[in-house]
C-alpha cells in the first residue's frame, strides 16, 4: 500500500483516546483516501490504551505505529516552539508536552492543515484535503466491524444500520413523522454553534418539501462504530439523484447516534439520531461547504474566499 497523506497527532494516552474516536469513525474513509494516521504518545501509551480494537485495525489499514517516538516528539516540539520539558518558548503560551497537537502532510511533504488543543473535525478535513483516490461505487456493501468478536456489539451495530436506513427513507420520501421519530429531541452543539453565530436553520418541514428533498438518492458503503452501549457513529456515501457516477458528485455523510440504555432494556433500546453531517467528497475537487442537521433541521456552512476552513 502506498500512502499519499499522513496525519500525525501527539498527546497523552487519555487525550489520544478521546481524539481517536473520530479517526476510528472514518477508518474506512482514510483507507479510501490512501491516508494514514500516526498517533504519537507522550506517556508511552499504546494502541490498546487508545481504545482502538483489533478488528477495526484489520478492517481498514488506517493506523500506523510511530517508530522512534522521541524523534517524533522532538519534531512536534520544534513545530510548537517548546523546550525539552514541553514548556513553550513563546511568551504568553503555557502549552505543555501533553497538549494535543496535530498536522497533516501531503505526498509532497507539505503541510495542508494543523491544530492544537483539540482534535480536528475529521469530516471537514476529509472534504477539503483527504479526498478518495478512486471513484466511489454505488454498489459498495455495508460493513459491520466486530461481528465475530462481540455479539452484543454486533447487535448494536445492526440496530444503528437499521436506524440509518429509517433516516434515509424519511429523508428521500419526505416523511416528516418518521424523521421526527428517528431524531433525538436534544439539539446538537455543532448545529447550535452555527445558529448562535447568526446562521440560518431550515426546519425539517422545509428540508423534506418535494422540491428540496433528495428523492431517489442512493446510499452505499455504510459502516458503524459502536463506542459504548449508548453512543455510536455511522458513515456512508451519498449519490445525489441524476448526478451520475462520472460527475463525481458524491458526498460523505456521518451520523452520531445515542440511546438511553443497552439493547434489550424495554423500550429504551432504539438508536436516536443526534447529528447528521454531509460534505462533498470526490476525486474531482475540494468541498466548498458542509451541512449539519439535528432534530431542529439543517444549517449550511460554506468555505469563504478568505478562509481555509468552513464557517463565516
mmCIF file of N, CA, C and O in Angstrom, residues 9 19 33 96 117 129 132 140 143 162 169 176 181 212 216 252 278 291 297:
data_model
loop_
_atom_site.group_PDB
_atom_site.id
_atom_site.type_symbol
_atom_site.label_atom_id
_atom_site.label_comp_id
_atom_site.label_asym_id
_atom_site.label_seq_id
_atom_site.Cartn_x
_atom_site.Cartn_y
_atom_site.Cartn_z
ATOM 1 N N UNK A 9 -0.643 12.919 15.113
ATOM 2 C CA UNK A 9 -1.295 13.563 16.253
ATOM 3 C C UNK A 9 -0.570 13.176 17.532
ATOM 4 O O UNK A 9 -0.312 12.006 17.785
ATOM 5 N N UNK A 19 -9.397 11.630 21.170
ATOM 6 C CA UNK A 19 -9.250 12.096 19.793
ATOM 7 C C UNK A 19 -9.411 10.972 18.785
ATOM 8 O O UNK A 19 -9.927 11.180 17.681
ATOM 9 N N UNK A 33 -8.917 7.195 0.960
ATOM 10 C CA UNK A 33 -8.140 8.380 0.594
ATOM 11 C C UNK A 33 -6.641 8.103 0.602
ATOM 12 O O UNK A 33 -5.845 9.031 0.420
ATOM 13 N N UNK A 96 1.910 22.526 27.314
ATOM 14 C CA UNK A 96 2.915 21.569 27.747
ATOM 15 C C UNK A 96 2.947 20.388 26.800
ATOM 16 O O UNK A 96 2.193 20.307 25.843
ATOM 17 N N UNK A 117 -4.718 21.784 20.822
ATOM 18 C CA UNK A 117 -5.706 21.959 21.874
ATOM 19 C C UNK A 117 -6.940 21.099 21.723
ATOM 20 O O UNK A 117 -7.564 20.730 22.710
ATOM 21 N N UNK A 129 -9.178 18.039 2.184
ATOM 22 C CA UNK A 129 -7.796 17.633 1.948
ATOM 23 C C UNK A 129 -7.568 16.140 1.738
ATOM 24 O O UNK A 129 -6.550 15.762 1.165
ATOM 25 N N UNK A 132 -11.064 10.848 -1.801
ATOM 26 C CA UNK A 132 -10.842 9.471 -2.265
ATOM 27 C C UNK A 132 -9.955 9.455 -3.503
ATOM 28 O O UNK A 132 -10.019 10.360 -4.338
ATOM 29 N N UNK A 140 -21.144 -0.412 -3.265
ATOM 30 C CA UNK A 140 -20.368 -0.802 -2.085
ATOM 31 C C UNK A 140 -21.297 -1.312 -0.986
ATOM 32 O O UNK A 140 -22.325 -0.699 -0.691
ATOM 33 N N UNK A 143 -20.581 -2.410 5.932
ATOM 34 C CA UNK A 143 -19.539 -3.130 6.648
ATOM 35 C C UNK A 143 -19.753 -2.955 8.143
ATOM 36 O O UNK A 143 -19.848 -1.831 8.634
ATOM 37 N N UNK A 162 -29.974 -0.167 10.927
ATOM 38 C CA UNK A 162 -31.424 -0.109 10.734
ATOM 39 C C UNK A 162 -31.933 1.317 10.932
ATOM 40 O O UNK A 162 -32.768 1.806 10.156
ATOM 41 N N UNK A 169 -34.733 6.714 4.487
ATOM 42 C CA UNK A 169 -36.080 6.516 3.938
ATOM 43 C C UNK A 169 -36.926 7.767 4.170
ATOM 44 O O UNK A 169 -37.638 8.241 3.267
ATOM 45 N N UNK A 176 -42.085 13.373 7.249
ATOM 46 C CA UNK A 176 -41.756 14.199 8.407
ATOM 47 C C UNK A 176 -41.980 13.453 9.716
ATOM 48 O O UNK A 176 -41.175 13.560 10.650
ATOM 49 N N UNK A 181 -39.441 10.889 14.455
ATOM 50 C CA UNK A 181 -39.338 9.732 15.342
ATOM 51 C C UNK A 181 -37.913 9.199 15.429
ATOM 52 O O UNK A 181 -37.517 8.642 16.459
ATOM 53 N N UNK A 212 -37.216 20.114 -2.378
ATOM 54 C CA UNK A 212 -35.985 20.283 -1.608
ATOM 55 C C UNK A 212 -35.323 18.959 -1.238
ATOM 56 O O UNK A 212 -34.096 18.869 -1.176
ATOM 57 N N UNK A 216 -34.794 9.860 -4.569
ATOM 58 C CA UNK A 216 -34.038 8.981 -5.449
ATOM 59 C C UNK A 216 -32.559 8.888 -5.140
ATOM 60 O O UNK A 216 -31.812 8.221 -5.863
ATOM 61 N N UNK A 252 -19.856 12.530 1.407
ATOM 62 C CA UNK A 252 -19.575 11.713 2.580
ATOM 63 C C UNK A 252 -20.501 12.167 3.699
ATOM 64 O O UNK A 252 -20.612 13.363 3.973
ATOM 65 N N UNK A 278 -23.068 16.083 6.295
ATOM 66 C CA UNK A 278 -22.678 15.621 4.970
ATOM 67 C C UNK A 278 -21.808 16.670 4.299
ATOM 68 O O UNK A 278 -21.961 17.874 4.546
ATOM 69 N N UNK A 291 -23.088 20.464 5.446
ATOM 70 C CA UNK A 291 -24.437 20.566 6.002
ATOM 71 C C UNK A 291 -24.477 19.811 7.321
ATOM 72 O O UNK A 291 -24.013 18.672 7.404
ATOM 73 N N UNK A 297 -33.563 20.650 12.320
ATOM 74 C CA UNK A 297 -33.423 20.874 10.894
ATOM 75 C C UNK A 297 -31.957 20.943 10.511
ATOM 76 O O UNK A 297 -31.108 20.327 11.166
#
